[in-house]
Coordinates of C-alpha atoms and ligand atoms in Angstrom, one line a residue:
X288 CA 24.0 -6.0 -28.6
X289 CA 23.6 -3.0 -30.9
X290 CA 21.0 -0.3 -30.3
X291 CA 19.1 1.0 -33.3
X292 CA 21.4 4.0 -33.4
X293 CA 24.4 1.8 -33.5
X294 CA 25.8 2.2 -30.0
X295 CA 26.7 -0.6 -27.6
X296 CA 23.8 -1.7 -25.5
X297 CA 24.6 -2.4 -21.8
X298 CA 22.4 -5.4 -21.3
X299 CA 21.2 -6.1 -17.7
X300 CA 23.6 -8.0 -15.6
X301 CA 22.7 -11.2 -13.8
X302 CA 24.9 -10.4 -10.8
X303 CA 23.3 -7.1 -9.9
X304 CA 19.9 -5.6 -9.7
X305 CA 19.1 -2.7 -12.0
X306 CA 16.4 -0.6 -10.4
X307 CA 16.2 2.0 -13.2
X308 CA 18.6 3.6 -15.7
X309 CA 20.8 5.0 -12.9
X310 CA 20.1 2.9 -9.8
X311 CA 21.8 -0.5 -9.2
X312 CA 22.3 -2.8 -6.2
X313 CA 25.7 -4.2 -6.9
X314 CA 26.6 -5.6 -3.4
X315 CA 26.4 -9.4 -3.1
X316 CA 23.5 -10.3 -0.9
X317 CA 24.2 -11.8 2.5
X318 CA 22.9 -15.4 2.8
X319 CA 21.8 -16.9 6.1
X320 CA 21.7 -20.6 6.6
X321 CA 18.2 -22.0 7.5
X322 CA 19.7 -23.7 10.5
X323 CA 20.8 -20.3 11.7
X324 CA 18.4 -18.6 14.0
X325 CA 18.0 -15.1 12.5
X326 CA 16.8 -12.2 14.6
X327 CA 13.8 -11.2 12.5
X328 CA 12.1 -13.1 9.7
X329 CA 9.7 -10.8 7.8
X330 CA 7.0 -12.4 5.6
X331 CA 6.4 -10.1 2.6
X332 CA 8.8 -7.4 1.4
X333 CA 6.2 -4.9 0.3
X334 CA 5.4 -1.4 1.6
X335 CA 5.7 -2.2 5.2
X336 CA 8.1 -5.2 4.9
X337 CA 10.6 -3.1 2.9
X338 CA 10.8 -0.4 5.5
X339 CA 11.1 -2.9 8.4
X340 CA 13.8 -4.8 6.6
X341 CA 15.8 -1.7 6.0
X342 CA 15.5 -0.3 9.5
X343 CA 16.2 -3.5 11.3
X344 CA 19.2 -4.3 9.1
X345 CA 20.6 -0.8 9.6
X346 CA 20.2 -1.3 13.4
X347 CA 22.4 -4.3 13.1
X348 CA 19.9 -7.2 13.4
X349 CA 20.2 -10.3 11.3
X350 CA 17.1 -10.1 9.2
X351 CA 15.6 -12.1 6.3
X352 CA 12.6 -11.2 4.1
X353 CA 10.6 -14.0 2.5
X354 CA 8.9 -12.7 -0.6
X355 CA 6.4 -14.8 -2.5
X356 CA 7.1 -12.9 -5.8
X357 CA 10.2 -12.1 -7.8
X358 CA 13.0 -9.8 -7.0
X359 CA 12.5 -7.4 -9.9
X360 CA 15.4 -6.3 -12.1
X361 CA 13.5 -3.4 -13.5
X362 CA 15.5 -3.0 -16.6
X363 CA 15.1 -6.6 -17.5
X364 CA 11.7 -7.4 -16.1
X365 CA 9.5 -4.3 -16.5
X366 CA 8.0 -2.8 -19.6
X367 CA 6.2 0.5 -20.1
X368 CA 3.1 -1.3 -21.3
X369 CA -0.2 -1.8 -19.7
X370 CA -0.8 -5.4 -20.7
X371 CA 2.8 -6.4 -20.0
X372 CA 2.7 -5.3 -16.4
X373 CA 0.0 -7.6 -15.1
X374 CA 2.7 -9.7 -13.5
X375 CA 3.2 -7.0 -10.8
X376 CA -0.1 -8.1 -9.2
X377 CA -1.0 -11.0 -6.9
X378 CA -3.2 -13.0 -9.3
X379 CA -3.2 -16.4 -7.4
X380 CA -6.8 -17.7 -7.0
X381 CA -9.0 -16.3 -4.3
X382 CA -12.7 -16.5 -3.8
X383 CA -14.9 -13.4 -3.4
X384 CA -18.4 -13.2 -2.0
X385 CA -20.9 -11.3 0.1
X386 CA -23.6 -8.9 -1.0
X387 CA -21.1 -6.4 -2.5
X388 CA -18.1 -8.6 -3.6
X389 CA -14.7 -7.0 -4.1
X390 CA -12.8 -7.6 -7.3
X391 CA -9.7 -9.5 -6.3
X392 CA -6.6 -10.3 -8.2
X393 CA -5.3 -8.0 -10.9
X394 CA -5.2 -4.3 -9.9
X395 CA -5.5 -5.3 -6.3
X396 CA -2.5 -6.6 -4.3
X397 CA 1.2 -6.6 -5.3
X398 CA 3.5 -9.5 -5.6
X399 CA 7.3 -9.3 -5.8
X400 CA 9.8 -7.2 -3.9
X401 CA 8.3 -3.8 -3.3
X402 CA 4.8 -5.4 -3.1
X403 CA 2.0 -2.9 -3.7
X404 CA 4.3 0.0 -3.6
X405 CA 5.6 -1.1 -7.1
X406 CA 2.2 -0.6 -8.7
X407 CA 0.7 2.1 -6.5
X408 CA -0.1 5.4 -8.1
X409 CA 1.8 7.0 -5.2
X410 CA -0.8 9.5 -3.9
X411 CA 0.6 10.0 -0.4
X412 CA -1.7 12.0 1.8
X413 CA -1.7 11.6 5.6
X414 CA -4.7 10.5 7.6
X415 CA -6.4 13.3 9.5
X416 CA -6.2 13.6 13.3
X417 CA -9.9 12.8 13.4
X418 CA -9.3 9.4 11.8
X419 CA -7.7 8.2 15.1
X420 CA -10.9 8.7 17.1
X421 CA -14.0 8.3 14.9
X422 CA -15.8 6.3 17.6
X423 CA -15.3 9.1 20.1
X424 CA -16.4 11.8 17.7
X425 CA -18.9 10.1 15.4
X426 CA -19.9 7.0 17.3
X427 CA -19.0 4.7 14.4
X428 CA -16.1 2.3 13.8
X429 CA -13.4 2.2 16.5
X430 CA -10.7 4.5 17.9
X431 CA -7.1 3.7 17.2
X432 CA -4.8 2.8 20.1
X433 CA -2.5 5.6 19.0
X434 CA -3.1 9.3 18.3
X435 CA -2.2 11.4 15.3
X436 CA 0.6 12.9 17.3
X437 CA 2.3 9.5 17.8
X438 CA 2.4 8.8 14.1
X439 CA 3.2 12.4 13.1
X440 CA 7.1 12.1 13.4
X441 CA 6.9 9.1 11.1
X442 CA 4.7 10.8 8.5
X443 CA 7.3 13.6 8.4
X444 CA 10.2 11.2 8.2
X445 CA 8.7 9.0 5.4
X446 CA 7.6 12.0 3.4
X447 CA 11.4 12.8 3.3
X448 CA 12.5 9.2 2.6
X449 CA 10.2 8.6 -0.4
X450 CA 10.2 11.6 -0.8
X451 CA 6.7 13.1 -1.3
X452 CA 6.2 16.1 -3.6
X453 CA 3.4 18.5 -2.9
X454 CA 2.4 22.0 -2.2
X455 CA 4.1 24.2 0.4
X456 CA 0.7 24.5 2.2
X457 CA -1.6 21.6 2.4
X458 CA -4.7 22.8 4.2
X459 CA -6.7 19.7 5.3
X460 CA -6.4 17.6 8.5
X461 CA -3.2 18.8 10.2
X462 CA -2.0 21.5 7.8
X463 CA 1.5 20.9 6.6
X464 CA 3.8 21.4 3.6
X465 CA 6.1 19.3 1.5
X466 CA 9.8 19.6 1.0
X467 CA 9.7 18.7 -2.7
X468 CA 7.7 21.1 -4.9
X469 CA 4.5 20.1 -6.6
X470 CA 4.4 18.6 -10.1
X471 CA 3.0 20.4 -13.1
X472 CA -0.6 19.3 -14.0
X473 CA -1.6 17.1 -16.9
X474 CA -4.9 17.3 -18.8
X475 CA -6.8 15.3 -16.2
X476 CA -5.4 17.4 -13.4
X477 CA -6.4 20.6 -15.2
X478 CA -9.9 19.2 -15.5
X479 CA -10.1 18.6 -11.7
X480 CA -8.7 22.0 -10.9
X481 CA -11.2 23.6 -13.3
X482 CA -14.2 21.7 -11.9
X483 CA -13.3 22.4 -8.3
X484 CA -12.5 26.1 -8.9
X485 CA -15.8 26.6 -10.7
X486 CA -17.6 25.2 -7.6
X487 CA -15.4 27.0 -5.1
X488 CA -13.9 23.8 -3.8
X489 CA -10.2 24.2 -2.6
X490 CA -8.0 21.8 -4.5
X491 CA -4.4 20.6 -4.0
X492 CA -2.3 20.8 -7.2
X493 CA 0.7 18.6 -8.0
X494 CA 0.6 16.3 -5.0
X495 CA 1.0 15.0 -2.3
X496 CA 2.5 12.2 -4.5
X497 CA 5.6 10.1 -3.8
X498 CA 7.2 10.9 -7.2
X499 CA 10.4 12.9 -7.6
X500 CA 9.8 16.4 -8.8
X501 CA 13.6 16.9 -8.8
X502 CA 16.4 14.3 -9.2
X503 CA 17.8 12.9 -6.0
X504 CA 20.9 10.7 -5.7
X505 CA 20.7 7.9 -8.2
X506 CA 17.0 8.4 -8.9
X507 CA 16.0 10.7 -11.8
X508 CA 13.0 13.0 -11.6
X509 CA 9.7 12.2 -13.2
X510 CA 9.5 12.5 -17.0
X511 CA 5.7 12.5 -17.1
X512 CA 5.3 9.4 -19.3
X513 CA 2.3 8.0 -17.2
X514 CA 3.4 4.4 -16.6
X515 CA 3.4 4.8 -12.8
X516 CA 1.0 1.9 -12.1
X517 CA 3.2 -0.2 -14.4
X518 CA 6.1 0.2 -11.9
X519 CA 7.9 3.3 -13.3
X520 CA 11.0 2.0 -15.2
X521 CA 12.5 5.4 -14.7
X522 CA 12.7 5.0 -10.9
X523 CA 11.1 8.4 -10.2
X524 CA 8.2 6.9 -8.4
X525 CA 8.9 5.8 -4.8
X526 CA 8.5 2.1 -4.1
X527 CA 10.3 0.3 -1.3
X528 CA 12.1 -1.6 -4.0
X529 CA 14.0 1.7 -4.9
X530 CA 13.8 3.6 -1.6
X531 CA 14.5 1.1 1.1
X532 CA 15.5 -2.3 -0.2
X533 CA 18.9 -1.2 -1.7
X534 CA 20.0 0.1 1.7
X535 CA 18.6 -3.0 3.5
X536 CA 20.8 -5.2 1.3
X537 CA 23.9 -3.0 1.7
X538 CA 23.4 -3.3 5.5
X539 CA 23.3 -7.1 5.4
X540 CA 19.6 -8.0 5.0
X541 CA 18.7 -11.1 2.9
X542 CA 15.7 -11.2 0.7
X543 CA 14.6 -14.7 -0.5
X544 CA 12.3 -14.1 -3.5
X545 CA 9.8 -16.6 -4.8
X546 CA 9.5 -18.0 -1.3
X547 CA 5.9 -18.5 -0.2
X548 CA 5.4 -18.7 3.5
X549 CA 3.1 -21.6 4.3
X550 CA 2.9 -21.8 8.1
X551 CA 4.3 -20.2 11.1
X552 CA 5.7 -22.7 13.7
X553 CA 4.8 -22.3 17.3
X554 CA 7.1 -23.8 20.0
X555 CA 6.1 -25.6 23.2
X556 CA 6.8 -22.4 25.1
X557 CA 4.1 -20.5 23.2
X558 CA 6.7 -18.5 21.1
X559 CA 7.2 -18.8 17.4
X560 CA 10.3 -20.6 16.2
X561 CA 10.3 -19.8 12.5
X562 CA 8.4 -20.1 9.2
X563 CA 7.8 -23.0 6.8
X564 CA 8.0 -21.8 3.2
X565 CA 8.0 -23.1 -0.3
X566 CA 10.7 -22.2 -2.8
X567 CA 10.0 -21.7 -6.5
X568 CA 10.4 -25.4 -7.1
X569 CA 7.7 -26.0 -4.5
X570 CA 10.3 -27.5 -2.1
X571 CA 9.4 -27.0 1.6
X572 CA 12.0 -25.2 3.8
X573 CA 12.0 -24.0 7.4
X574 CA 13.8 -20.8 8.5
X575 CA 14.5 -20.4 12.2
X576 CA 14.0 -17.0 13.7
X577 CA 13.9 -15.4 17.1
X578 CA 10.9 -13.3 16.1
X579 CA 8.6 -13.2 13.0
X580 CA 6.9 -10.2 11.5
X581 CA 4.0 -10.9 9.0
X582 CA 3.7 -8.1 6.4
X583 CA 1.7 -9.9 3.7
X584 CA -1.1 -7.3 3.3
X585 CA -4.8 -7.4 4.2
X586 CA -5.7 -10.8 2.7
X587 CA -2.5 -12.9 2.8
X588 CA -1.6 -11.9 6.3
X589 CA -4.9 -13.2 7.9
X590 CA -4.7 -16.2 5.5
X591 CA -1.2 -17.1 6.8
X592 CA -2.3 -16.8 10.5
X593 CA -5.4 -18.9 9.8
X594 CA -3.3 -21.5 7.9
X595 CA -1.0 -21.6 10.9
X596 CA -3.6 -23.0 13.3
X597 CA -2.1 -25.5 15.7
X598 CA -2.9 -27.0 19.1
X599 CA -3.8 -24.2 21.5
X600 CA -4.6 -22.0 18.5
X601 CA -7.2 -24.1 16.7
X602 CA -8.9 -21.0 15.2
X603 CA -5.7 -19.7 13.7
X604 CA -2.5 -18.4 15.2
X605 CA -2.9 -15.3 17.4
X606 CA -6.7 -15.5 17.0
X607 CA -8.0 -16.0 20.5
X608 CA -10.2 -12.9 19.8
X609 CA -11.7 -14.4 16.7
X610 CA -10.8 -11.1 15.0
X611 CA -8.2 -12.4 12.6
X612 CA -9.7 -11.8 9.1
X613 CA -12.5 -9.6 10.4
X614 CA -13.0 -5.8 9.9
X615 CA -11.5 -6.0 6.4
X616 CA -12.0 -2.6 4.6
X617 CA -11.8 -1.3 1.1
X618 CA -12.3 2.3 0.2
X619 CA -15.2 3.3 -2.1
X620 CA -13.4 4.0 -5.4
X621 CA -16.1 4.9 -7.9
X622 CA -14.5 6.2 -11.2
X623 CA -16.3 9.1 -12.8
X624 CA -15.5 9.6 -16.5
X625 CA -16.2 12.8 -18.4
X626 CA -15.9 13.5 -22.1
X627 CA -14.6 16.9 -23.2
X628 CA -14.8 18.4 -26.6
X629 CA -11.1 19.4 -26.5
X630 CA -8.3 16.9 -26.2
X631 CA -7.4 15.8 -22.6
X632 CA -4.7 13.1 -23.2
X633 CA -5.0 11.9 -19.6
X634 CA -2.1 9.4 -20.0
X635 CA 0.4 12.3 -20.1
X636 CA 1.4 12.8 -16.5
X637 CA 1.3 10.6 -13.4
X638 CA -2.3 9.6 -12.8
X639 CA -2.0 10.9 -9.2
X640 CA -1.4 14.6 -9.0
X641 CA -4.5 16.6 -8.1
X642 CA -7.0 16.0 -5.3
X643 CA -9.4 17.6 -2.8
X644 CA -10.1 16.6 0.7
X645 CA -12.7 19.2 1.2
X646 CA -15.4 16.5 1.9
X647 CA -13.2 14.3 4.1
X648 CA -14.7 15.0 7.5
X649 CA -18.1 14.2 9.0
X650 CA -20.6 16.9 7.9
X651 CA -23.6 17.2 10.2
X652 CA -25.7 18.1 7.2
X653 CA -25.2 14.6 5.8
X654 CA -27.1 11.6 6.9
X655 CA -23.9 9.5 7.2
X656 CA -20.7 9.7 9.1
X657 CA -17.2 10.4 7.7
X658 CA -16.5 11.5 4.1
X659 CA -14.6 11.2 0.9
X660 CA -11.8 12.7 -1.2
X661 CA -11.9 13.3 -5.0
X662 CA -8.7 12.5 -6.9
X663 CA -7.3 12.3 -10.4
X664 CA -7.2 8.7 -11.8
X665 CA -6.2 8.6 -15.5
X666 CA -6.4 5.0 -16.6
X667 CA -4.4 3.7 -19.6
X668 CA -6.5 2.4 -22.5
X669 CA -7.2 -1.2 -21.4
X670 CA -8.4 0.0 -18.0
X671 CA -10.4 2.7 -19.7
X672 CA -12.0 0.2 -22.0
X673 CA -13.1 -1.9 -19.0
X674 CA -14.5 1.2 -17.4
X675 CA -16.5 2.0 -20.6
X676 CA -17.9 -1.6 -20.6
X677 CA -19.0 -1.1 -17.0
X678 CA -20.1 2.5 -17.1
X679 CA -21.8 2.6 -20.6
X680 CA -22.3 -1.1 -21.3
X681 CA -20.3 -0.4 -24.4
X682 CA -19.5 -3.4 -26.5
X683 CA -18.5 -4.4 -30.0
X684 CA -18.3 -1.5 -32.4
X685 CA -19.6 0.9 -29.7
X686 CA -16.8 0.0 -27.4
X687 CA -14.3 0.4 -30.2
X688 CA -15.7 3.9 -30.9
X689 CA -15.4 4.9 -27.3
X690 CA -11.8 3.7 -27.2
X691 CA -10.9 5.6 -30.3
X692 CA -12.2 8.6 -28.3
X693 CA -9.9 7.9 -25.4
X694 CA -7.9 11.2 -25.7
X695 CA -11.1 13.2 -25.0
X696 CA -11.9 11.6 -21.7
X697 CA -10.8 12.6 -18.1
X698 CA -11.4 10.4 -15.0
X699 CA -11.8 11.4 -11.4
X700 CA -11.9 8.9 -8.5
X701 CA -14.0 9.0 -5.4
X702 CA -12.0 7.8 -2.4
X703 CA -14.6 7.2 0.3
X704 CA -14.3 5.8 3.8
X705 CA -16.1 2.5 4.3
X706 CA -16.3 1.7 8.0
X707 CA -15.0 -1.5 9.6
X708 CA -17.6 -4.2 9.9
X709 CA -17.1 -7.6 11.6
X710 CA -18.9 -9.4 8.7
X711 CA -16.4 -8.1 6.1
X712 CA -13.8 -10.8 6.5
X713 CA -11.2 -13.2 5.2
X714 CA -11.7 -16.9 5.9
X715 CA -10.2 -20.0 4.4
X716 CA -11.9 -21.7 1.5
X717 CA -12.0 -25.4 0.8
X718 CA -10.0 -24.9 -2.4
X719 CA -6.2 -25.1 -2.4
X720 CA -3.5 -23.3 -4.3
X721 CA -0.6 -24.8 -6.2
X722 CA 1.2 -25.4 -2.8
X723 CA -1.8 -27.2 -1.4
X724 CA -2.6 -24.3 1.0
X725 CA -6.2 -23.3 1.5
X726 CA -6.9 -20.1 -0.5
X727 CA -8.6 -17.0 0.9
X728 CA -12.3 -16.5 0.8
X729 CA -13.2 -12.8 1.1
X730 CA -16.8 -11.7 2.0
X731 CA -17.7 -8.0 1.6
X732 CA -21.0 -6.2 2.3
X733 CA -21.8 -2.5 2.2
X734 CA -23.8 -1.2 5.2
X735 CA -26.2 1.8 5.2
X736 CA -23.6 4.4 6.2
X737 CA -21.3 3.2 3.4
X738 CA -24.1 3.2 0.8
X739 CA -25.1 6.8 1.6
X740 CA -21.5 8.0 1.6
X741 CA -20.8 6.4 -1.8
X742 CA -24.0 7.9 -3.3
X743 CA -23.1 11.4 -2.1
X744 CA -19.4 11.0 -3.1
X745 CA -20.4 9.8 -6.6
X746 CA -22.9 12.6 -7.2
X747 CA -20.5 15.3 -6.0
X748 CA -17.7 14.0 -8.2
X749 CA -20.0 13.9 -11.2
X750 CA -21.0 17.5 -10.4
X751 CA -17.4 18.5 -10.4
X752 CA -16.8 16.8 -13.7
X753 CA -19.7 18.7 -15.2
X754 CA -18.4 21.9 -13.8
X755 CA -15.1 21.2 -15.5
X756 CA -16.9 21.3 -18.8
X757 CA -17.5 17.7 -19.6
X758 CA -20.4 17.2 -22.0
X759 CA -21.0 13.6 -21.0
X760 CA -20.5 12.1 -17.5
X761 CA -20.7 8.4 -16.6
X762 CA -19.4 6.4 -13.7
X763 CA -18.3 2.9 -12.7
X764 CA -18.8 1.6 -9.2
X765 CA -15.6 0.0 -7.8
X766 CA -13.5 -0.2 -4.7
X767 CA -9.9 0.8 -4.0
X768 CA -7.3 -0.3 -1.5
X769 CA -7.7 -3.1 1.1
X770 CA -6.8 -2.7 4.7
X771 CA -7.8 -4.2 8.1
X772 CA -8.4 -7.8 8.9
X773 CA -5.7 -8.0 11.8
X774 CA -6.5 -4.8 13.5
X775 CA -4.5 -3.1 16.3
X776 CA -6.1 -2.2 19.6
X777 CA -5.6 -2.1 23.4
X778 CA -8.1 -4.8 24.1
X779 CA -7.0 -8.4 23.3
X780 CA -10.7 -9.4 23.1
X781 CA -11.4 -7.1 20.2
X782 CA -8.1 -6.8 18.3
X783 CA -5.2 -9.0 17.0
X784 CA -2.2 -6.8 17.7
X785 CA -1.2 -4.1 20.2
X786 CA -0.2 -0.6 19.2
X787 CA 3.2 -1.7 18.0
X788 CA 2.0 -4.6 16.0
X789 CA 2.8 -7.4 18.5
X790 CA 0.1 -10.0 18.5
X791 CA -1.7 -10.2 21.9
X792 CA -1.4 -14.0 22.0
X793 CA 2.2 -14.7 20.9
X794 CA 5.0 -12.4 22.3
X795 CA 7.5 -12.8 19.5
X796 CA 5.0 -12.7 16.6
X797 CA 4.2 -9.3 15.0
X798 CA 1.9 -8.2 12.2
X799 CA 2.8 -5.0 10.5
X800 CA 1.2 -3.9 7.2
X801 CA -2.1 -2.5 6.0
X802 CA -4.0 -5.2 7.9
X803 CA -3.4 -3.6 11.3
X804 CA -5.3 -0.4 10.4
X805 CA -8.5 -0.2 12.6
X806 CA -10.1 2.4 10.3
X807 CA -9.0 3.9 7.0
X808 CA -10.2 7.5 6.5
X809 CA -10.4 8.8 2.9
X810 CA -6.6 9.0 2.5
X811 CA -4.7 6.5 0.3
X812 CA -3.1 4.1 2.8
X813 CA 0.5 3.6 1.6
X814 CA 2.1 6.5 3.5
X815 CA 0.4 5.5 6.7
X816 CA 1.4 1.8 6.3
X817 CA 5.1 2.8 5.8
X818 CA 5.0 5.3 8.7
X819 CA 3.5 2.6 11.0
X820 CA 6.2 0.2 9.9
X821 CA 9.0 2.7 10.7
X822 CA 7.4 3.3 14.1
X823 CA 7.3 -0.5 14.9
X824 CA 10.9 -0.8 13.7
X825 CA 11.9 2.0 16.2
X826 CA 10.0 0.1 18.9
X827 CA 11.8 -3.2 18.1
X828 CA 15.2 -1.4 18.0
X829 CA 14.6 0.3 21.3
X830 CA 13.6 -3.1 22.9
X831 CA 16.9 -4.7 21.6
X832 CA 17.0 -8.3 22.8
X833 CA 13.9 -8.1 25.1
X834 CA 11.7 -9.2 22.2
X835 CA 13.7 -12.4 21.9
X836 CA 14.0 -13.2 25.6
X837 CA 11.0 -11.9 27.4
X838 CA 7.2 -12.2 27.3
X839 CA 6.8 -8.8 29.1
X840 CA 5.4 -6.0 27.1
X841 CA 7.0 -2.6 27.5
X842 CA 4.5 -0.2 26.0
X843 CA 6.8 2.9 26.2
X844 CA 6.7 5.0 23.0
X845 CA 10.1 4.6 21.2
X846 CA 12.4 7.5 20.3
X847 CA 12.5 8.4 16.6
X848 CA 15.7 6.9 15.1
X849 CA 16.1 9.4 12.3
X850 CA 19.7 8.3 11.8
X851 CA 18.5 4.9 10.6
X852 CA 16.8 6.4 7.5
X853 CA 18.4 5.4 4.2
X854 CA 21.4 7.7 3.4
X855 CA 20.9 10.9 1.4
X856 CA 17.4 11.3 2.9
X857 CA 17.1 15.0 2.7
X858 CA 16.8 16.1 6.3
X859 CA 16.3 19.8 6.1
X860 CA 13.5 22.3 5.8
X861 CA 10.1 20.5 5.9
X862 CA 7.7 23.3 6.4
X863 CA 5.8 22.5 9.6
X864 CA 2.7 24.6 9.9
X865 CA 1.4 24.8 13.5
Ligands
LIG197 C1 -3.6 0.0 -8.7 C2 -3.3 0.4 -7.3 C3 -3.0 1.7 -7.0 C4 -2.7 2.1 -5.7 N1 -2.4 3.4 -5.5 C5 -2.1 3.8 -4.3 C6 -1.8 5.2 -4.1 O1 -1.8 6.0 -5.0 N2 -1.5 5.6 -2.8 C7 -1.6 4.7 -1.8 O2 -1.3 5.1 -0.6 N3 -1.9 3.4 -1.9 C8 -2.2 2.9 -3.2 N4 -2.4 1.6 -3.4 C9 -2.5 0.7 -2.2 C10 -1.1 0.3 -1.7 O3 -0.4 -0.2 -2.8 C11 -1.2 -0.7 -0.6 O4 -2.1 -0.2 0.4 C12 0.1 -1.0 0.1 O5 1.1 -1.4 -0.8 C13 -0.1 -2.2 1.1 O6 1.1 -2.3 1.8 P1 1.4 -3.6 2.6 O7 2.8 -3.5 3.2 O8 0.3 -3.8 3.5 O9 1.4 -4.8 1.5 P2 2.1 -5.0 0.2 O10 2.8 -3.8 -0.2 O11 1.1 -5.6 -0.8 O12 3.2 -6.1 0.5 C14 2.9 -7.5 0.8 C15 3.9 -8.3 0.3 O13 3.8 -9.6 0.9 C16 4.1 -10.6 0.0 N5 3.4 -11.8 0.5 C17 2.1 -12.0 0.8 N6 1.9 -13.2 1.3 C18 3.1 -13.8 1.4 C19 3.5 -15.1 1.8 N7 2.7 -16.0 2.3 N8 4.8 -15.4 1.7 C20 5.7 -14.5 1.2 N9 5.4 -13.3 0.8 C21 4.1 -13.0 0.9 C22 3.4 -10.1 -1.3 O14 4.0 -10.7 -2.4 C23 3.8 -8.6 -1.2 O15 5.0 -8.3 -1.9 C24 -2.7 1.2 -4.7 C25 -3.1 -0.1 -4.9 C26 -3.4 -0.5 -6.2 C27 -3.7 -1.9 -6.5
LIG198 S1 5.0 9.6 -15.0 FE1 6.8 9.9 -13.7 S2 6.5 8.5 -12.0 FE2 5.0 7.9 -13.6 S3 6.1 6.3 -14.7 FE3 6.5 8.2 -15.7 S4 8.5 8.9 -14.8 FE4 7.6 7.3 -13.5

């Protein structure tokens, strides 16, 4: 094939995965037989599943990942185009309800190897130490079964593995710095910096964001073309597809794409024996495994457990507490749009690059607990058009005029902590999907604390937009990020899994993904999800065969296996500020 300038075009190869212009997986993938009892079977190769797969393979376990979506060949499958990237999302039917229903489907959950880390914007802040004990401090929500200090080594480790770019001094929560320098700001970042500065609000410039600010290994640095949420064909944005999956395959893991887990099988001894799954031709298979880890995210994970009900677990597998599906959380994600007389061109630069966490913690002057962050958003034109419809009721010629004005607008997002409530939950609907599996019904209701927090977050963000110089400011109410619905805890009566993700009811069944988070803070969840996955992997590795042979629970904290990180993970010089 000839390129327009007459050179030979190196078309994508079928026998290897191209993960960008420079990154390729060219080792043949190991294949396990279904009759073979693998050590770990992971359902979902997304943010958490990708990290687990890599760590367990590197530690020498036989590990298979079942992934409902495709194994992307990014050069062949991805486009730098907003409309052409919808296939990155989980768009299978779901039902949404409650008094404040969540928008589900597009722009919500990922599907395909890498999961949500493929389309995330890659903002990668940590939770604050206070997030782990909000019940103790504020009397709301619930405390985590682990402390900030227990996840800290994994934050530091994953920040190197992705890696995360950001300032040398990040002042909020537990102050720390980033090994990779911050990114330059685009028009939308400049607006947030200007608005915050005018109001005396400290602001973090150029990160923390899991986008390469300098080339590393076979991944090039960011070229500021703004298609991060469309996957990033360049490979500069971290996703487990480019950070962890290549190493997993080189170390002998198998990924079975387009394989939809349908039911987890429980043996007579009360231990799981494997997973039934459909292949792309809707043929049913069964993969045997010594242990199963479900990493399907906050809706599909509880759905799979509920769909795996069996004698002795009539309400769903591992659901003796009745908590499977409950305490689902989304973050308040109101988008505030401001029009500027001068050009902004918000598409130029990663959407995620400036934020403030100044309003993150509980403020006794507020009449609500917990807080919110303010971040750059920068939608591309289709998303912007939808926001104009919602925020200004623009339609017809009016909408067209707004869209022609796109280059003059900047958008900031509120990221607000909605508390965990038992009535926000995933259940099974009567309707079935193409495989004949009951689909998820998601019910969501805002409570008084959430409503007050959203009101304040929205007003403060609009104030910042005005302070930045916007002549018109409007907003769209929406939510961002889903977590919870299989929460971790010490008490089997009020949680689904223990502090390592092992279900309280079934000793060789684990859940590890965003669904285990008991609360969510006002930090984007991706870094925390990957850090939790790395910690669980260290636990499983330190337990060796005990997980497969014993029902005893050793709750000893595992050592950090830094040596099991993907090679070339830069291991020097993270500024650690006491
Ligand atoms: C537009 C957008 C922007 C975002 N930006 C950010 C951001 O800037 N920072 C941040 O921290 N977070 C961000 N997020 C959120 C982040 O992407 C998710 O929180 C995170 O990816 C969840 O990780 P997970 O491991 O729980 O699930 P996922 O990464 O979604 O992985 C789950 C995987 O399981 C697979 N799966 C599910 N069910 C089955 C089944 N039955 N059988 C087989 N496979 C199955 C899915 O296909 C998927 O690949 C964003 C999300 C969206 C939608
Ligand atoms: S802005 Fe940077 S991270 Fe985003 S798509 Fe472009 S190269 Fe990738």
